[in-house]
Amino acid sequence: MSTTDDQAQSADPAQSWVLNAPGTKNHTYARQISGKIGSVACDVISTRYSTSATGPGRKLRRRTARLTKAAAVAPRPVDKLRPVVRCPSIKYNRRVRAGRGFSLAELKEAGIPKKYAPTIGISVDPRRANLSTESLVLNVERLKAYQARLIIFPRRVGQHKKTDSSKEEVNAHKEEGKVTRKTHSVLPIVNEAREKAIGEIKKSEMGEGESAAYRKLRDARSEARLVGVREKRAKAKDDEATAAKK
């Protein structure tokens, strides 16, 4: 596509087609648009833009797939129980989020075998390690709270195992008809408010420290740095005193 001189003269000066030099890297047709601010050249490349009207249809298919999955795994929840972990970096470590899976130490403290945990809806991450006692205690309590709410139905009618819930609990659950579809709705992960997470300590609440603590630290640093020089000086002084006596 190209423009002739007659077409260029008859075209509106505010909107005219400009052809970049052929053979260059960006050989495209550009439209020059004049406005109050100035002229702007924008590349018109049809391959960079795609229009799609399948959004509503895909939304419906995703919703249907979620309902189908929930019906297939019922009465089990559609998601698994995940641990509470801290976000990385100093900037975000005051926030908590859901982790990949519980560590082996947390499962051991809660008394849950690592191979049995995935079968009852608990996610396991064998690579994760607990770097603080606080996270260990928090996730162990989360596992115990999950176990207290957990009701395990027998796989086959009439074949009751030790790990299954009692018949009374199963029957009571069936009569009530209470089924939890999502685990995080029962055991949510909530971040504390900024006012509660970060607090100020008054000077009157602080304990009494040592007097002249900074001076003591500087003296200790100086002694450690000059220990060799002072030993050499003392040894030379003793040698001079011994030589004077002779």
mmCIF file of C-alpha atoms in Angstrom:
data_model
loop_
_atom_site.group_PDB
_atom_site.id
_atom_site.type_symbol
_atom_site.label_atom_id
_atom_site.label_comp_id
_atom_site.label_asym_id
_atom_site.label_seq_id
_atom_site.Cartn_x
_atom_site.Cartn_y
_atom_site.Cartn_z
ATOM 1 C CA MET A 1 0.000 0.000 0.000
ATOM 2 C CA SER A 2 1.361 3.414 -0.963
ATOM 3 C CA THR A 3 0.057 6.950 -1.383
ATOM 4 C CA THR A 4 0.422 9.120 -4.457
ATOM 5 C CA ASP A 5 1.077 12.848 -4.547
ATOM 6 C CA ASP A 6 -2.573 13.601 -5.480
ATOM 7 C CA GLN A 7 -3.855 11.497 -2.583
ATOM 8 C CA ALA A 8 -1.411 13.145 -0.200
ATOM 9 C CA GLN A 9 -2.599 16.621 -1.243
ATOM 10 C CA SER A 10 -6.284 15.710 -0.990
ATOM 11 C CA ALA A 11 -5.883 13.970 2.387
ATOM 12 C CA ASP A 12 -6.721 15.747 5.590
ATOM 13 C CA PRO A 13 -3.538 17.373 6.997
ATOM 14 C CA ALA A 14 -4.605 16.332 10.479
ATOM 15 C CA GLN A 15 -4.658 12.650 9.475
ATOM 16 C CA SER A 16 -2.230 11.433 6.810
ATOM 17 C CA TRP A 17 -0.568 8.094 6.105
ATOM 18 C CA VAL A 18 3.238 8.005 6.262
ATOM 19 C CA LEU A 19 5.304 5.098 4.945
ATOM 20 C CA ASN A 20 8.521 4.309 6.724
ATOM 21 C CA ALA A 21 11.609 3.618 4.671
ATOM 22 C CA PRO A 22 11.339 0.144 3.088
ATOM 23 C CA GLY A 23 13.948 -2.379 4.052
ATOM 24 C CA THR A 24 14.353 -1.092 7.587
ATOM 25 C CA LYS A 25 13.781 -3.184 10.669
ATOM 26 C CA ASN A 26 10.447 -1.557 11.492
ATOM 27 C CA HIS A 27 8.956 -1.372 7.995
ATOM 28 C CA THR A 28 5.360 -0.552 8.881
ATOM 29 C CA TYR A 29 2.682 1.905 7.930
ATOM 30 C CA ALA A 30 2.187 4.619 10.514
ATOM 31 C CA ARG A 31 -0.578 7.142 10.869
ATOM 32 C CA GLN A 32 0.341 10.646 11.918
ATOM 33 C CA ILE A 33 -2.266 12.236 14.146
ATOM 34 C CA SER A 34 -2.116 15.954 14.857
ATOM 35 C CA GLY A 35 -3.668 17.351 18.001
ATOM 36 C CA LYS A 36 -3.441 20.222 20.403
ATOM 37 C CA ILE A 37 -0.494 18.699 22.237
ATOM 38 C CA GLY A 38 1.416 17.765 19.111
ATOM 39 C CA SER A 39 1.727 15.064 16.483
ATOM 40 C CA VAL A 40 1.961 11.427 17.507
ATOM 41 C CA ALA A 41 3.076 8.603 15.213
ATOM 42 C CA CYS A 42 1.614 5.204 16.118
ATOM 43 C CA ASP A 43 2.401 1.925 14.368
ATOM 44 C CA VAL A 44 -0.591 0.088 12.979
ATOM 45 C CA ILE A 45 0.221 -3.606 13.101
ATOM 46 C CA SER A 46 -2.759 -5.901 13.004
ATOM 47 C CA THR A 47 -0.808 -8.901 14.305
ATOM 48 C CA ARG A 48 -0.186 -7.254 17.697
ATOM 49 C CA TYR A 49 -3.848 -6.954 18.573
ATOM 50 C CA SER A 50 -6.390 -9.741 18.855
ATOM 51 C CA THR A 51 -10.034 -9.476 19.677
ATOM 52 C CA SER A 52 -11.834 -12.314 21.373
ATOM 53 C CA ALA A 53 -15.454 -12.700 22.401
ATOM 54 C CA THR A 54 -14.990 -16.019 24.207
ATOM 55 C CA GLY A 55 -14.648 -14.478 27.683
ATOM 56 C CA PRO A 56 -18.223 -15.082 28.882
ATOM 57 C CA GLY A 57 -18.197 -18.610 27.489
ATOM 58 C CA ARG A 58 -14.928 -19.463 29.218
ATOM 59 C CA LYS A 59 -16.253 -18.011 32.451
ATOM 60 C CA LEU A 60 -19.242 -20.350 32.243
ATOM 61 C CA ARG A 61 -17.039 -23.346 31.468
ATOM 62 C CA ARG A 62 -14.764 -22.604 34.429
ATOM 63 C CA ARG A 63 -17.761 -22.357 36.737
ATOM 64 C CA THR A 64 -19.177 -25.628 35.386
ATOM 65 C CA ALA A 65 -15.797 -27.325 35.871
ATOM 66 C CA ARG A 66 -15.641 -26.134 39.495
ATOM 67 C CA LEU A 67 -19.120 -27.469 40.221
ATOM 68 C CA THR A 68 -18.315 -30.781 38.511
ATOM 69 C CA LYS A 69 -15.128 -31.175 40.552
ATOM 70 C CA ALA A 70 -16.942 -30.333 43.793
ATOM 71 C CA ALA A 71 -19.621 -32.936 43.031
ATOM 72 C CA ALA A 72 -16.994 -35.552 42.131
ATOM 73 C CA VAL A 73 -14.968 -35.183 45.342
ATOM 74 C CA ALA A 74 -17.980 -34.612 47.660
ATOM 75 C CA PRO A 75 -18.228 -34.729 50.630
ATOM 76 C CA ARG A 76 -14.522 -33.826 50.632
ATOM 77 C CA PRO A 77 -13.453 -30.175 50.276
ATOM 78 C CA VAL A 78 -12.156 -29.039 46.896
ATOM 79 C CA ASP A 79 -8.943 -27.591 48.380
ATOM 80 C CA LYS A 80 -6.321 -28.899 50.795
ATOM 81 C CA LEU A 81 -5.191 -27.567 54.142
ATOM 82 C CA ARG A 82 -2.100 -25.391 53.806
ATOM 83 C CA PRO A 83 0.266 -23.965 56.452
ATOM 84 C CA VAL A 84 0.684 -20.367 57.560
ATOM 85 C CA VAL A 85 4.013 -18.933 56.375
ATOM 86 C CA ARG A 86 5.669 -15.523 56.347
ATOM 87 C CA CYS A 87 6.209 -13.619 53.126
ATOM 88 C CA PRO A 88 9.877 -13.273 52.077
ATOM 89 C CA SER A 89 12.027 -10.135 52.379
ATOM 90 C CA ILE A 90 12.086 -7.532 55.144
ATOM 91 C CA LYS A 91 9.487 -5.453 53.339
ATOM 92 C CA TYR A 92 6.724 -8.081 53.466
ATOM 93 C CA ASN A 93 7.684 -10.465 56.293
ATOM 94 C CA ARG A 94 5.075 -8.964 58.627
ATOM 95 C CA ARG A 95 2.375 -10.488 56.404
ATOM 96 C CA VAL A 96 1.344 -14.148 56.402
ATOM 97 C CA ARG A 97 0.021 -16.252 53.544
ATOM 98 C CA ALA A 98 -0.733 -19.875 52.660
ATOM 99 C CA GLY A 99 2.361 -22.004 52.085
ATOM 100 C CA ARG A 100 2.955 -24.930 49.751
ATOM 101 C CA GLY A 101 2.689 -27.616 52.396
ATOM 102 C CA PHE A 102 3.356 -28.604 56.000
ATOM 103 C CA SER A 103 6.882 -29.607 56.964
ATOM 104 C CA LEU A 104 7.766 -33.067 58.232
ATOM 105 C CA ALA A 105 8.566 -31.658 61.688
ATOM 106 C CA GLU A 106 5.076 -30.131 61.959
ATOM 107 C CA LEU A 107 3.415 -33.394 60.954
ATOM 108 C CA LYS A 108 5.543 -35.284 63.494
ATOM 109 C CA GLU A 109 4.591 -32.909 66.310
ATOM 110 C CA ALA A 110 0.907 -33.237 65.391
ATOM 111 C CA GLY A 111 1.168 -37.048 65.273
ATOM 112 C CA ILE A 112 0.221 -37.405 61.581
ATOM 113 C CA PRO A 113 2.228 -39.780 59.327
ATOM 114 C CA LYS A 114 3.667 -38.050 56.283
ATOM 115 C CA LYS A 115 2.193 -40.592 53.842
ATOM 116 C CA TYR A 116 -1.207 -40.540 55.519
ATOM 117 C CA ALA A 117 -1.529 -36.730 55.512
ATOM 118 C CA PRO A 118 -2.222 -36.274 51.750
ATOM 119 C CA THR A 119 -5.029 -38.851 51.920
ATOM 120 C CA ILE A 120 -6.996 -36.725 54.403
ATOM 121 C CA GLY A 121 -6.607 -33.401 52.603
ATOM 122 C CA ILE A 122 -3.351 -32.078 54.101
ATOM 123 C CA SER A 123 -0.680 -30.746 51.750
ATOM 124 C CA VAL A 124 2.904 -31.809 52.523
ATOM 125 C CA ASP A 125 6.166 -30.113 51.519
ATOM 126 C CA PRO A 126 9.172 -32.268 52.530
ATOM 127 C CA ARG A 127 11.638 -29.548 51.442
ATOM 128 C CA ARG A 128 10.276 -26.929 53.816
ATOM 129 C CA ALA A 129 12.037 -26.406 57.156
ATOM 130 C CA ASN A 130 10.929 -24.523 60.264
ATOM 131 C CA LEU A 131 13.281 -21.660 61.056
ATOM 132 C CA SER A 132 11.452 -20.583 64.231
ATOM 133 C CA THR A 133 9.529 -22.181 67.053
ATOM 134 C CA GLU A 134 6.703 -19.721 66.491
ATOM 135 C CA SER A 135 5.861 -21.074 63.024
ATOM 136 C CA LEU A 136 6.143 -24.667 64.272
ATOM 137 C CA VAL A 137 3.696 -24.121 67.145
ATOM 138 C CA LEU A 138 1.275 -22.145 64.978
ATOM 139 C CA ASN A 139 1.037 -24.789 62.248
ATOM 140 C CA VAL A 140 0.842 -27.671 64.733
ATOM 141 C CA GLU A 141 -2.168 -25.967 66.317
ATOM 142 C CA ARG A 142 -3.648 -25.527 62.839
ATOM 143 C CA LEU A 143 -3.247 -29.246 62.155
ATOM 144 C CA LYS A 144 -4.853 -30.192 65.470
ATOM 145 C CA ALA A 145 -7.789 -27.853 64.821
ATOM 146 C CA TYR A 146 -8.235 -29.483 61.423
ATOM 147 C CA GLN A 147 -8.156 -32.956 62.947
ATOM 148 C CA ALA A 148 -10.781 -31.959 65.526
ATOM 149 C CA ARG A 149 -13.156 -30.926 62.723
ATOM 150 C CA LEU A 150 -12.301 -33.824 60.415
ATOM 151 C CA ILE A 151 -14.840 -36.604 59.824
ATOM 152 C CA ILE A 152 -13.551 -39.548 57.772
ATOM 153 C CA PHE A 153 -16.181 -41.677 56.042
ATOM 154 C CA PRO A 154 -15.428 -45.353 55.437
ATOM 155 C CA ARG A 155 -14.503 -46.238 51.873
ATOM 156 C CA ARG A 156 -16.904 -49.176 51.770
ATOM 157 C CA VAL A 157 -20.083 -49.766 53.687
ATOM 158 C CA GLY A 158 -19.576 -52.179 56.562
ATOM 159 C CA GLN A 159 -15.764 -51.994 56.497
ATOM 160 C CA HIS A 160 -14.783 -49.685 59.334
ATOM 161 C CA LYS A 161 -11.078 -48.936 59.903
ATOM 162 C CA LYS A 162 -9.271 -47.488 62.906
ATOM 163 C CA THR A 163 -8.574 -44.215 61.128
ATOM 164 C CA ASP A 164 -12.245 -43.720 60.187
ATOM 165 C CA SER A 165 -14.610 -41.701 62.323
ATOM 166 C CA SER A 166 -17.111 -43.463 64.557
ATOM 167 C CA LYS A 167 -20.533 -44.438 63.257
ATOM 168 C CA GLU A 168 -22.201 -41.926 65.578
ATOM 169 C CA GLU A 169 -20.175 -39.041 64.145
ATOM 170 C CA VAL A 170 -20.841 -40.125 60.557
ATOM 171 C CA ASN A 171 -24.577 -40.502 61.150
ATOM 172 C CA ALA A 172 -24.798 -37.166 62.969
ATOM 173 C CA HIS A 173 -22.984 -35.476 60.107
ATOM 174 C CA LYS A 174 -25.332 -37.013 57.548
ATOM 175 C CA GLU A 175 -28.395 -35.911 59.489
ATOM 176 C CA GLU A 176 -27.172 -32.330 59.872
ATOM 177 C CA GLY A 177 -26.112 -32.138 56.227
ATOM 178 C CA LYS A 178 -23.290 -29.691 56.930
ATOM 179 C CA VAL A 179 -20.584 -30.065 54.303
ATOM 180 C CA THR A 180 -17.640 -27.689 54.000
ATOM 181 C CA ARG A 181 -16.676 -27.137 50.383
ATOM 182 C CA LYS A 182 -13.605 -25.024 51.077
ATOM 183 C CA THR A 183 -11.090 -25.589 53.864
ATOM 184 C CA HIS A 184 -9.859 -21.997 53.959
ATOM 185 C CA SER A 185 -13.384 -20.803 54.792
ATOM 186 C CA VAL A 186 -13.311 -22.819 58.045
ATOM 187 C CA LEU A 187 -9.643 -22.232 58.928
ATOM 188 C CA PRO A 188 -8.827 -18.886 57.284
ATOM 189 C CA ILE A 189 -5.422 -17.193 57.260
ATOM 190 C CA VAL A 190 -5.933 -13.696 58.630
ATOM 191 C CA ASN A 191 -3.340 -10.938 58.840
ATOM 192 C CA GLU A 192 -3.307 -8.824 61.974
ATOM 193 C CA ALA A 193 -4.060 -5.149 61.741
ATOM 194 C CA ARG A 194 -1.078 -2.827 61.512
ATOM 195 C CA GLU A 195 -1.902 -1.307 64.900
ATOM 196 C CA LYS A 196 -1.703 -4.738 66.556
ATOM 197 C CA ALA A 197 1.188 -6.128 64.523
ATOM 198 C CA ILE A 198 3.488 -3.142 65.164
ATOM 199 C CA GLY A 199 3.541 -1.547 68.603
ATOM 200 C CA GLU A 200 5.621 1.044 70.384
ATOM 201 C CA ILE A 201 7.411 0.527 73.711
ATOM 202 C CA LYS A 202 7.607 3.418 76.108
ATOM 203 C CA LYS A 203 10.849 4.276 77.850
ATOM 204 C CA SER A 204 9.235 3.668 81.246
ATOM 205 C CA GLU A 205 8.345 0.087 80.175
ATOM 206 C CA MET A 206 11.922 -0.786 79.293
ATOM 207 C CA GLY A 207 14.128 -2.458 81.855
ATOM 208 C CA GLU A 208 17.075 -0.729 83.466
ATOM 209 C CA GLY A 209 20.258 -1.310 81.531
ATOM 210 C CA GLU A 210 23.878 -0.990 82.579
ATOM 211 C CA SER A 211 25.301 2.458 83.119
ATOM 212 C CA ALA A 212 27.804 3.726 80.525
ATOM 213 C CA ALA A 213 27.181 0.707 78.288
ATOM 214 C CA TYR A 214 28.600 2.412 75.198
ATOM 215 C CA ARG A 215 31.818 3.341 77.022
ATOM 216 C CA LYS A 216 32.251 -0.259 78.162
ATOM 217 C CA LEU A 217 31.829 -1.557 74.619
ATOM 218 C CA ARG A 218 34.419 0.877 73.277
ATOM 219 C CA ASP A 219 36.899 -0.022 76.036
ATOM 220 C CA ALA A 220 36.465 -3.753 75.345
ATOM 221 C CA ARG A 221 36.999 -3.164 71.612
ATOM 222 C CA SER A 222 40.125 -1.146 72.292
ATOM 223 C CA GLU A 223 41.565 -3.778 74.619
ATOM 224 C CA ALA A 224 40.973 -6.532 72.083
ATOM 225 C CA ARG A 225 42.611 -4.488 69.330
ATOM 226 C CA LEU A 226 45.714 -3.453 71.359
ATOM 227 C CA VAL A 227 46.321 -6.667 73.279
ATOM 228 C CA GLY A 228 49.407 -7.623 71.189
ATOM 229 C CA VAL A 229 50.952 -4.146 71.348
ATOM 230 C CA ARG A 230 50.572 -3.960 75.126
ATOM 231 C CA GLU A 231 52.049 -7.426 75.651
ATOM 232 C CA LYS A 232 55.059 -6.498 73.510
ATOM 233 C CA ARG A 233 55.527 -3.251 75.413
ATOM 234 C CA ALA A 234 55.319 -5.013 78.800
ATOM 235 C CA LYS A 235 57.799 -7.662 77.699
ATOM 236 C CA ALA A 236 60.280 -5.014 76.522
ATOM 237 C CA LYS A 237 59.942 -3.189 79.846
ATOM 238 C CA ASP A 238 60.665 -6.392 81.795
ATOM 239 C CA ASP A 239 63.735 -7.091 79.654
ATOM 240 C CA GLU A 240 65.096 -3.613 80.344
ATOM 241 C CA ALA A 241 64.557 -4.026 84.070
ATOM 242 C CA THR A 242 66.341 -7.397 84.043
ATOM 243 C CA ALA A 243 69.281 -5.974 82.102
ATOM 244 C CA ALA A 244 69.617 -3.049 84.532
ATOM 245 C CA LYS A 245 69.861 -5.380 87.502
ATOM 246 C CA LYS A 246 72.746 -7.301 85.914
#
